[in-house]
Amino acid sequence: MSSFEPLTRAEALEAWSAFMPKVVRYAGSRNQVQAGHGNVSGLSAAIRFRLLLEDEIIEQTLERHAFHEVEKWLQEVCWRRYWKGWLEMRPAVWTNWRRRVDWLRKHLPKEMLARVEAVAAGESGVASMDAMARELIETGYLHNHARMWWASFWVHVERLPWELGADFFFRHLLDADPASNTLSWRWVAGLQTVGKTYLVRRSNLEKYGSRYLAGGDAGNGRIADEVVTASVVKEVDEVVKKPLPKYLMELPESTGRVGVWVHADDLVLEKGALAGCAPVSVAGYVSERVYRDGYRLSDRRIESLRTVMHDGLARARAHFECAAVMVEADDPVEGLSNWAVEQGLEEVVAYAPMVGPMGDLVPRLRSRLEGCGIRLTLVRRASDELVFSFAGAGFFPFWQKMSRHLNQLQAA
Ligand SMILES: Cc1cc2nc3c(=O)[nH]c(=O)nc-3n(C[C@H](O)[C@H](O)[C@H](O)COP(=O)(O)OP(=O)(O)OC[C@H]3O[C@@H](n4cnc5c(N)ncnc54)[C@H](O)[C@@H]3O)c2cc1C
């Protein structure tokens, strides 16, 4: 297991405390890929699973620093929320990506699939890029700049389908996030900001990632500045924008037997609208079948999902002072509904899962529970509601609204 990415809330809080003094230097140093990654926080897995809330990071940063001193840091923390909100309003971008991954695996010519496997195994023959692929497989992490270079290499040099590159990242990154991953890959490919692609350049590696050039120069000519040109990537499905789905932001009073569903989109149940709930039981799930057969996740990734879920459940057990069970099921919907029935629940409450694997479960879970006479009540954090509502268009208008909000927060 990589020790760089904290996977329990206690580790995450410790890592955040250690990184906090560095946030004022972040803007000047973040782009450099350093050994040990001391210039970036390594908090992405903790943030992705919400072992740590973005709100906590933002508030504690603004308690110590003026907004203008830490704007870059806050901006990056908010990029993830921007992507989340953007995808909440365009859920089909996620489902279409998953569908395309399956389709491409079935229909691509054999030679191209063999190339996909070789490049993803770090056997492309381009030494710098192969070092990045191996680093990802071995540690479950890549610095943001390395993610950009490697994704660009995949799309614009190897000319392989972006969907399968994004799938390789999704299977190995410990912070794999349906929004940040899918949308960053689309951005590199030129789909997210139409006509704007990101091109890998050897000179950029020399400046920011020379460690990747230290392991021999074989094949690196393929990323020479004058050689790399943008590949034209076409949108397969139309991107349809919908209104932000509405959820409750406060939990209505309940008198019956209530259970809490803890899931990996939000593992800090002791904070926010659900903290005041009085459940008789709490449950989360892990599913080897879904992880291995459905998403083909790496062993390291599956292990990390188990670790974060155990941590979330242990804290929920302590906070709510009730039983907390880990449902191990081939079908999470069946496992969770069996738990709800066995516990004699009248209502299951949860933070609203976001677009992605957890969100995909909701329609079936709701109908299964309703079939057993059990209500499913989903609550969205008020700050998510606000921040997601800013993500209707591009990042620039988002950041204008967000920075205004953060300045107001600081003034208050
Ligand atoms: C092709 C590609 C795929 C990516 N896939 C993911 C992914 O699956 N999950 C994921 O969390 N991030 C992803 N990112 C964004 C970014 O690379 C990582 O969040 C960051 O490298 C995590 O390291 P850190 O925590 O040390 O970042 P820091 O620099 O310390 O940043 C602090 C936090 O801000 C957020 N953040 C920083 N940069 C970005 C960014 N560019 N986009 C979105 N959020 C950001 C993260 O939550 C991060 O933990 C991807 C980027 C690219 C180019």
Coordinates of C-alpha atoms and ligand atoms in Angstrom, one line a residue:
M1 CA 0.0 0.0 0.0
S2 CA 1.3 3.5 -0.8
S3 CA 2.0 5.4 2.3
F4 CA 1.6 8.7 0.4
E5 CA -2.2 8.6 0.2
P6 CA -4.0 8.5 3.6
L7 CA -6.9 6.1 3.7
T8 CA -8.3 6.6 7.2
R9 CA -9.7 9.9 8.5
A10 CA -7.1 9.9 11.3
E11 CA -4.3 9.6 8.7
A12 CA -6.0 12.2 6.5
L13 CA -6.3 14.7 9.3
E14 CA -2.6 14.2 10.2
A15 CA -1.5 14.5 6.6
W16 CA -3.6 17.7 6.2
S17 CA -2.0 19.2 9.4
A18 CA 1.4 18.4 8.0
F19 CA 0.7 20.0 4.6
M20 CA -1.2 23.1 5.9
P21 CA 1.9 25.2 6.4
K22 CA 2.9 24.6 2.8
V23 CA -0.3 25.9 1.2
V24 CA 1.2 29.4 0.8
R25 CA 4.0 28.0 -1.3
Y26 CA 1.8 25.7 -3.3
A27 CA 1.2 28.0 -6.3
G28 CA 4.9 28.3 -7.0
S29 CA 5.8 24.6 -6.5
R30 CA 2.8 22.4 -7.4
N31 CA 3.7 21.8 -11.0
Q32 CA 7.1 20.3 -10.3
V33 CA 7.1 16.5 -10.0
Q34 CA 9.4 15.8 -7.1
A35 CA 10.5 12.6 -5.6
G36 CA 8.3 11.9 -2.6
H37 CA 5.8 14.6 -3.8
G38 CA 6.4 16.9 -0.8
N39 CA 5.1 19.9 -2.8
V40 CA 1.5 18.5 -3.1
S41 CA -0.8 17.2 -0.4
G42 CA -1.4 13.6 -1.5
L43 CA -4.9 14.1 0.0
S44 CA -6.8 13.1 -3.1
A45 CA -7.9 9.7 -2.0
A46 CA -9.0 11.0 1.4
I47 CA -10.9 13.8 -0.4
R48 CA -12.4 11.5 -3.0
F49 CA -14.0 9.2 -0.4
R50 CA -14.7 12.1 1.9
L51 CA -12.6 10.9 4.8
L52 CA -11.9 14.7 4.8
L53 CA -14.4 17.3 3.6
E54 CA -13.4 20.0 1.2
D55 CA -15.3 22.4 3.5
E56 CA -12.9 21.5 6.4
I57 CA -9.8 22.2 4.2
I58 CA -11.3 25.4 2.9
E59 CA -12.3 26.7 6.3
Q60 CA -9.1 25.9 8.0
T61 CA -7.1 27.4 5.1
L62 CA -9.1 30.6 5.3
E63 CA -8.8 30.8 9.1
R64 CA -5.0 31.1 8.6
H65 CA -4.5 33.0 5.4
A66 CA -5.9 35.8 3.3
F67 CA -7.7 34.5 0.2
H68 CA -5.2 36.1 -2.2
E69 CA -2.2 34.2 -0.5
V70 CA -3.8 30.8 -1.1
E71 CA -6.0 31.3 -4.1
K72 CA -4.2 28.6 -6.2
W73 CA -4.5 26.0 -3.4
L74 CA -8.2 26.8 -3.0
Q75 CA -8.8 26.7 -6.7
E76 CA -7.3 23.2 -7.0
V77 CA -9.4 21.9 -4.1
C78 CA -12.4 23.4 -5.8
W79 CA -11.6 21.9 -9.3
R80 CA -12.8 18.6 -8.0
R81 CA -16.0 20.1 -6.8
Y82 CA -16.4 21.8 -10.1
W83 CA -16.0 18.5 -12.0
K84 CA -18.5 16.8 -9.5
G85 CA -21.1 19.5 -10.1
W86 CA -20.6 19.5 -13.8
L87 CA -21.1 15.7 -14.0
E88 CA -24.2 15.8 -11.7
M89 CA -25.8 17.9 -14.4
R90 CA -24.6 15.6 -17.2
P91 CA -24.8 12.1 -15.8
A92 CA -24.9 10.5 -19.2
V93 CA -21.3 11.4 -19.7
W94 CA -20.4 8.8 -17.1
T95 CA -22.8 6.1 -18.3
N96 CA -21.8 6.7 -21.9
W97 CA -18.1 6.4 -20.9
R98 CA -18.7 3.0 -19.2
R99 CA -20.7 1.8 -22.1
R100 CA -17.9 2.8 -24.6
V101 CA -15.3 1.0 -22.5
D102 CA -17.3 -2.2 -22.8
W103 CA -18.0 -1.7 -26.5
L104 CA -14.3 -0.9 -27.3
R105 CA -13.1 -3.9 -25.5
K106 CA -15.4 -6.1 -27.6
H107 CA -15.0 -4.4 -31.0
L108 CA -11.5 -2.9 -31.3
P109 CA -9.2 -4.8 -33.7
K110 CA -7.0 -7.3 -31.9
E111 CA -3.8 -5.4 -32.7
M112 CA -5.1 -2.2 -31.2
L113 CA -6.2 -4.0 -28.1
A114 CA -2.8 -5.5 -27.8
R115 CA -1.3 -2.1 -28.0
V116 CA -3.7 -0.8 -25.3
E117 CA -2.5 -3.6 -23.0
A118 CA 1.2 -3.0 -23.8
V119 CA 1.1 0.8 -23.2
A120 CA -0.9 0.4 -20.0
A121 CA 1.6 -2.2 -18.8
G122 CA 4.4 0.3 -19.3
E123 CA 5.7 -1.4 -22.4
S124 CA 5.2 1.2 -25.1
G125 CA 8.9 1.6 -25.7
V126 CA 8.9 5.3 -24.7
A127 CA 11.0 5.2 -21.5
S128 CA 9.6 8.3 -19.7
M129 CA 6.0 7.3 -20.3
D130 CA 6.6 3.7 -19.4
A131 CA 8.1 4.9 -16.1
M132 CA 4.8 6.8 -15.3
A133 CA 2.6 3.8 -16.2
R134 CA 4.7 1.5 -13.9
E135 CA 4.6 4.1 -11.1
L136 CA 0.8 4.2 -11.3
I137 CA 0.5 0.4 -11.2
E138 CA 3.0 0.2 -8.3
T139 CA 1.8 3.1 -6.1
G140 CA -1.8 3.9 -7.1
Y141 CA -0.8 7.6 -7.5
L142 CA 0.6 9.9 -10.2
H143 CA 1.3 13.6 -9.8
N144 CA -1.2 15.8 -11.7
H145 CA 1.4 16.8 -14.3
A146 CA 2.4 13.2 -14.9
R147 CA -1.3 12.3 -15.4
M148 CA -1.6 15.1 -18.0
W149 CA 1.6 14.0 -19.8
W150 CA 0.6 10.3 -19.8
A151 CA -3.0 10.9 -20.9
S152 CA -1.8 13.1 -23.7
F153 CA 0.7 10.5 -24.8
W154 CA -2.1 7.9 -24.9
V155 CA -4.4 10.1 -26.9
H156 CA -2.2 12.3 -29.1
V157 CA 1.0 10.1 -29.6
E158 CA -0.3 6.6 -29.4
R159 CA -3.7 7.7 -30.8
L160 CA -5.6 5.2 -28.6
P161 CA -9.2 5.7 -27.5
W162 CA -9.3 8.1 -24.5
E163 CA -12.0 6.0 -22.9
L164 CA -9.7 3.0 -22.4
G165 CA -6.9 5.2 -21.0
A166 CA -9.4 6.7 -18.6
D167 CA -10.4 3.1 -17.7
F168 CA -6.7 2.2 -17.0
F169 CA -6.5 5.2 -14.6
F170 CA -9.8 4.3 -13.0
R171 CA -8.7 0.8 -12.3
H172 CA -5.4 1.8 -10.6
L173 CA -5.6 5.3 -9.1
L174 CA -6.4 5.1 -5.4
D175 CA -8.2 8.4 -5.7
A176 CA -10.1 7.3 -8.9
D177 CA -13.1 9.6 -9.2
P178 CA -15.9 9.3 -11.8
A179 CA -15.9 13.1 -12.3
S180 CA -12.2 14.2 -12.0
N181 CA -10.9 11.2 -14.0
T182 CA -13.5 11.0 -16.8
L183 CA -13.6 14.8 -17.3
S184 CA -9.8 15.3 -17.1
W185 CA -9.3 12.7 -19.8
R186 CA -12.0 14.4 -21.9
W187 CA -10.2 17.7 -21.3
V188 CA -6.8 16.3 -22.5
A189 CA -8.6 14.8 -25.6
G190 CA -10.1 18.2 -26.5
L191 CA -13.7 17.3 -25.7
Q192 CA -14.2 19.2 -22.5
T193 CA -13.1 22.6 -23.8
V194 CA -13.9 22.2 -27.5
G195 CA -10.8 22.7 -29.7
K196 CA -8.4 22.9 -26.7
T197 CA -6.2 19.8 -26.4
Y198 CA -3.3 19.2 -24.0
L199 CA -0.1 18.2 -25.8
V200 CA 2.8 16.4 -24.0
R201 CA 6.1 18.0 -24.8
R202 CA 9.6 16.8 -24.0
S203 CA 10.7 20.3 -23.1
N204 CA 7.9 20.4 -20.5
L205 CA 9.2 17.2 -19.0
E206 CA 12.7 18.6 -18.9
K207 CA 11.4 21.6 -16.9
Y208 CA 9.0 19.9 -14.6
G209 CA 9.6 16.1 -14.6
S210 CA 13.2 15.5 -15.4
R211 CA 13.2 12.4 -13.1
Y212 CA 11.2 10.6 -15.9
L213 CA 14.0 11.4 -18.4
A214 CA 16.7 10.0 -16.1
G215 CA 16.0 6.4 -16.8
G216 CA 17.3 6.3 -20.4
D217 CA 16.2 8.0 -23.5
A218 CA 14.7 5.1 -25.5
G219 CA 11.7 6.2 -27.5
N220 CA 11.6 9.7 -26.0
G221 CA 11.9 11.1 -29.5
R222 CA 8.2 10.4 -29.9
I223 CA 7.4 13.1 -27.5
A224 CA 9.7 15.7 -29.0
D225 CA 8.1 19.1 -29.1
E226 CA 8.1 19.3 -32.9
V227 CA 6.7 15.8 -33.4
V228 CA 3.6 15.8 -31.2
T229 CA 0.4 17.0 -32.9
A230 CA -3.2 16.9 -31.7
S231 CA -5.3 13.9 -32.7
V232 CA -8.9 14.9 -33.6
V233 CA -11.2 13.2 -31.1
K234 CA -14.9 13.3 -31.9
E235 CA -17.7 13.3 -29.4
V236 CA -19.6 9.9 -29.8
D237 CA -22.7 10.9 -27.8
E238 CA -24.3 14.3 -27.5
V239 CA -23.6 15.9 -24.1
V240 CA -27.0 16.7 -22.6
K241 CA -27.2 19.1 -19.6
K242 CA -30.0 18.6 -17.1
P243 CA -31.0 20.6 -14.0
L244 CA -29.1 19.7 -10.9
P245 CA -31.1 16.9 -9.2
K246 CA -32.9 18.1 -6.1
Y247 CA -32.4 16.5 -2.7
L248 CA -33.3 17.4 0.8
M249 CA -30.6 19.2 2.7
E250 CA -32.0 18.5 6.2
L251 CA -33.2 15.2 7.5
P252 CA -36.9 15.2 8.2
E253 CA -37.8 14.0 11.7
S254 CA -38.4 10.2 11.8
T255 CA -40.0 8.2 14.5
G256 CA -39.7 4.7 13.0
R257 CA -36.7 2.3 12.8
V258 CA -34.1 4.0 10.7
G259 CA -30.9 2.6 9.2
V260 CA -28.0 4.6 7.7
W261 CA -26.3 3.5 4.4
V262 CA -22.7 4.5 4.5
H263 CA -21.0 4.6 1.1
A264 CA -17.7 5.6 -0.4
D265 CA -18.9 9.0 -1.8
D266 CA -19.1 10.4 1.7
L267 CA -17.6 8.8 4.7
V268 CA -17.8 11.6 7.3
L269 CA -21.2 10.8 8.8
E270 CA -20.3 12.4 12.1
K271 CA -20.5 15.8 10.4
G272 CA -23.4 17.4 8.6
A273 CA -27.1 16.8 8.3
L274 CA -26.9 13.1 9.0
A275 CA -24.9 13.5 12.2
G276 CA -28.1 14.1 14.3
C277 CA -29.8 10.9 13.1
A278 CA -30.5 8.1 15.6
P279 CA -30.2 4.9 13.6
V280 CA -30.7 1.4 14.9
S281 CA -28.1 0.1 12.5
V282 CA -25.5 1.3 9.9
A283 CA -24.4 -0.6 6.8
G284 CA -21.9 -0.2 4.1
Y285 CA -21.0 -2.6 1.3
V286 CA -18.0 -4.0 -0.5
S287 CA -18.4 -6.2 -3.5
E288 CA -15.5 -8.2 -4.9
R289 CA -17.6 -9.3 -7.9
V290 CA -18.5 -5.7 -8.8
Y291 CA -14.9 -4.5 -8.3
R292 CA -13.2 -7.4 -10.1
D293 CA -15.7 -8.4 -12.8
G294 CA -17.5 -5.2 -13.3
Y295 CA -14.7 -2.5 -13.1
R296 CA -11.6 -4.8 -13.2
L297 CA -10.0 -2.8 -10.4
S298 CA -6.5 -3.5 -9.3
D299 CA -5.9 -5.5 -6.0
R300 CA -4.4 -2.3 -4.5
R301 CA -7.6 -0.4 -5.4
I302 CA -9.9 -3.1 -3.9
E303 CA -7.8 -3.1 -0.8
S304 CA -8.1 0.7 -0.5
L305 CA -11.9 0.5 -0.9
R306 CA -12.0 -2.0 2.0
T307 CA -9.8 0.2 4.1
V308 CA -11.8 3.4 3.6
M309 CA -15.1 1.5 4.2
H310 CA -13.9 -0.1 7.4
D311 CA -12.8 3.3 8.6
G312 CA -16.1 5.0 7.7
L313 CA -18.1 2.2 9.4
A314 CA -15.9 2.2 12.6
R315 CA -16.4 6.0 13.0
A316 CA -20.1 5.7 12.3
R317 CA -20.4 2.9 14.9
A318 CA -18.7 5.1 17.5
H319 CA -20.7 8.2 16.6
F320 CA -24.2 6.6 16.4
E321 CA -23.5 4.1 19.1
C322 CA -25.2 1.3 17.2
A323 CA -24.2 -1.8 15.2
A324 CA -22.4 -1.1 12.0
V325 CA -22.1 -4.0 9.5
M326 CA -20.1 -4.5 6.3
V327 CA -22.3 -6.1 3.7
E328 CA -20.2 -8.4 1.5
A329 CA -22.4 -9.1 -1.5
D330 CA -22.1 -10.0 -5.2
D331 CA -25.0 -7.6 -5.7
P332 CA -24.8 -4.6 -3.4
V333 CA -28.5 -3.8 -3.9
E334 CA -29.5 -7.2 -2.8
G335 CA -27.1 -7.1 0.2
L336 CA -28.3 -3.7 1.4
S337 CA -32.0 -4.5 1.0
N338 CA -31.5 -7.8 2.9
W339 CA -29.8 -5.9 5.7
A340 CA -32.7 -3.4 5.8
V341 CA -35.3 -6.1 5.9
E342 CA -33.4 -8.1 8.6
Q343 CA -33.2 -5.0 10.8
G344 CA -36.9 -4.4 10.4
L345 CA -36.2 -0.8 9.1
E346 CA -38.9 1.6 8.0
E347 CA -36.4 4.0 6.5
V348 CA -32.9 4.0 5.1
V349 CA -31.1 7.3 5.0
A350 CA -27.8 8.3 3.3
Y351 CA -25.9 11.1 1.8
A352 CA -27.0 11.3 -1.8
P353 CA -24.5 9.2 -3.8
M354 CA -23.0 11.1 -6.7
V355 CA -22.8 10.2 -10.4
G356 CA -20.7 7.1 -10.6
P357 CA -20.7 3.6 -9.2
M358 CA -22.7 4.5 -6.1
G359 CA -25.2 6.8 -7.9
D360 CA -25.8 3.9 -10.4
L361 CA -27.2 1.8 -7.5
V362 CA -29.8 4.2 -6.4
P363 CA -32.8 3.6 -8.8
R364 CA -32.6 -0.2 -8.2
L365 CA -32.0 0.2 -4.5
R366 CA -34.9 2.6 -4.1
S367 CA -37.4 0.3 -6.0
R368 CA -36.2 -2.8 -4.1
L369 CA -36.6 -1.1 -0.7
E370 CA -39.9 0.3 -1.6
G371 CA -41.0 -3.2 -2.7
C372 CA -40.3 -4.1 1.0
G373 CA -42.2 -1.1 2.4
I374 CA -38.9 0.8 3.3
R375 CA -38.4 4.4 2.4
L376 CA -35.0 5.6 1.0
T377 CA -34.2 9.2 2.0
L378 CA -31.2 10.9 0.4
V379 CA -29.7 14.1 1.7
R380 CA -27.3 16.4 0.0
R381 CA -24.9 18.6 2.0
A382 CA -26.0 22.2 1.7
S383 CA -22.5 23.3 0.6
D384 CA -22.5 20.8 -2.2
E385 CA -25.9 22.1 -3.3
L386 CA -24.5 25.6 -3.5
V387 CA -21.1 24.7 -5.1
F388 CA -22.6 22.3 -7.6
S389 CA -25.0 25.0 -8.7
F390 CA -22.1 27.1 -9.8
A391 CA -20.8 24.4 -12.2
G392 CA -23.3 24.9 -15.0
A393 CA -20.7 26.0 -17.6
G394 CA -16.9 26.5 -17.7
F395 CA -14.4 26.7 -14.8
F396 CA -13.9 30.4 -15.2
P397 CA -17.5 31.5 -14.4
F398 CA -17.5 28.8 -11.7
W399 CA -14.4 30.3 -10.1
Q400 CA -15.8 33.8 -10.2
K401 CA -18.9 32.7 -8.2
M402 CA -16.9 30.4 -5.9
S403 CA -14.2 33.0 -5.1
R404 CA -17.0 35.5 -4.3
H405 CA -18.5 32.9 -2.0
L406 CA -15.2 32.2 -0.3
N407 CA -14.4 35.8 0.2
Q408 CA -17.8 36.2 1.9
L409 CA -17.1 33.2 4.0
Q410 CA -13.8 34.7 5.1
A411 CA -15.3 38.1 5.9
A412 CA -18.0 36.3 8.0
Ligands
LIG1 C1 -5.9 12.6 -16.8 C2 -6.2 13.0 -15.3 C3 -6.9 12.1 -14.5 C4 -7.2 12.5 -13.2 N1 -7.9 11.6 -12.4 C5 -8.3 12.0 -11.1 C6 -9.0 11.1 -10.3 O1 -9.5 10.1 -10.7 N2 -9.3 11.6 -9.0 C7 -8.8 12.8 -8.5 O2 -9.1 13.1 -7.3 N3 -8.1 13.6 -9.3 C8 -7.8 13.3 -10.6 N4 -7.1 14.1 -11.4 C9 -6.8 15.5 -10.8 C10 -5.4 15.6 -10.1 O3 -4.4 15.0 -10.9 C11 -5.4 14.9 -8.7 O4 -6.5 15.3 -8.0 C12 -4.1 15.3 -8.0 O5 -3.0 15.0 -8.7 C13 -4.1 14.6 -6.7 O6 -2.9 14.8 -6.0 P1 -2.8 15.6 -4.7 O7 -3.9 15.3 -3.7 O8 -1.4 15.5 -4.2 O9 -3.1 17.1 -5.2 P2 -2.9 18.5 -4.7 O10 -2.1 19.3 -5.7 O11 -2.4 18.5 -3.3 O12 -4.4 19.1 -4.7 C14 -5.2 19.1 -3.5 C15 -6.6 18.5 -3.9 O13 -7.2 19.3 -4.9 C16 -7.9 18.5 -5.9 N5 -7.2 18.7 -7.2 C17 -6.0 19.1 -7.4 N6 -5.8 19.2 -8.7 C18 -6.9 18.8 -9.3 C19 -7.3 18.7 -10.7 N7 -6.5 19.0 -11.7 N8 -8.6 18.3 -11.0 C20 -9.4 18.0 -9.9 N9 -9.1 18.1 -8.6 C21 -7.9 18.5 -8.3 C22 -7.8 17.1 -5.4 O14 -8.9 16.7 -4.6 C23 -6.5 17.1 -4.5 O15 -6.4 16.2 -3.5 C24 -6.8 13.8 -12.7 C25 -6.0 14.6 -13.6 C26 -5.8 14.2 -14.8 C27 -5.0 15.1 -15.7

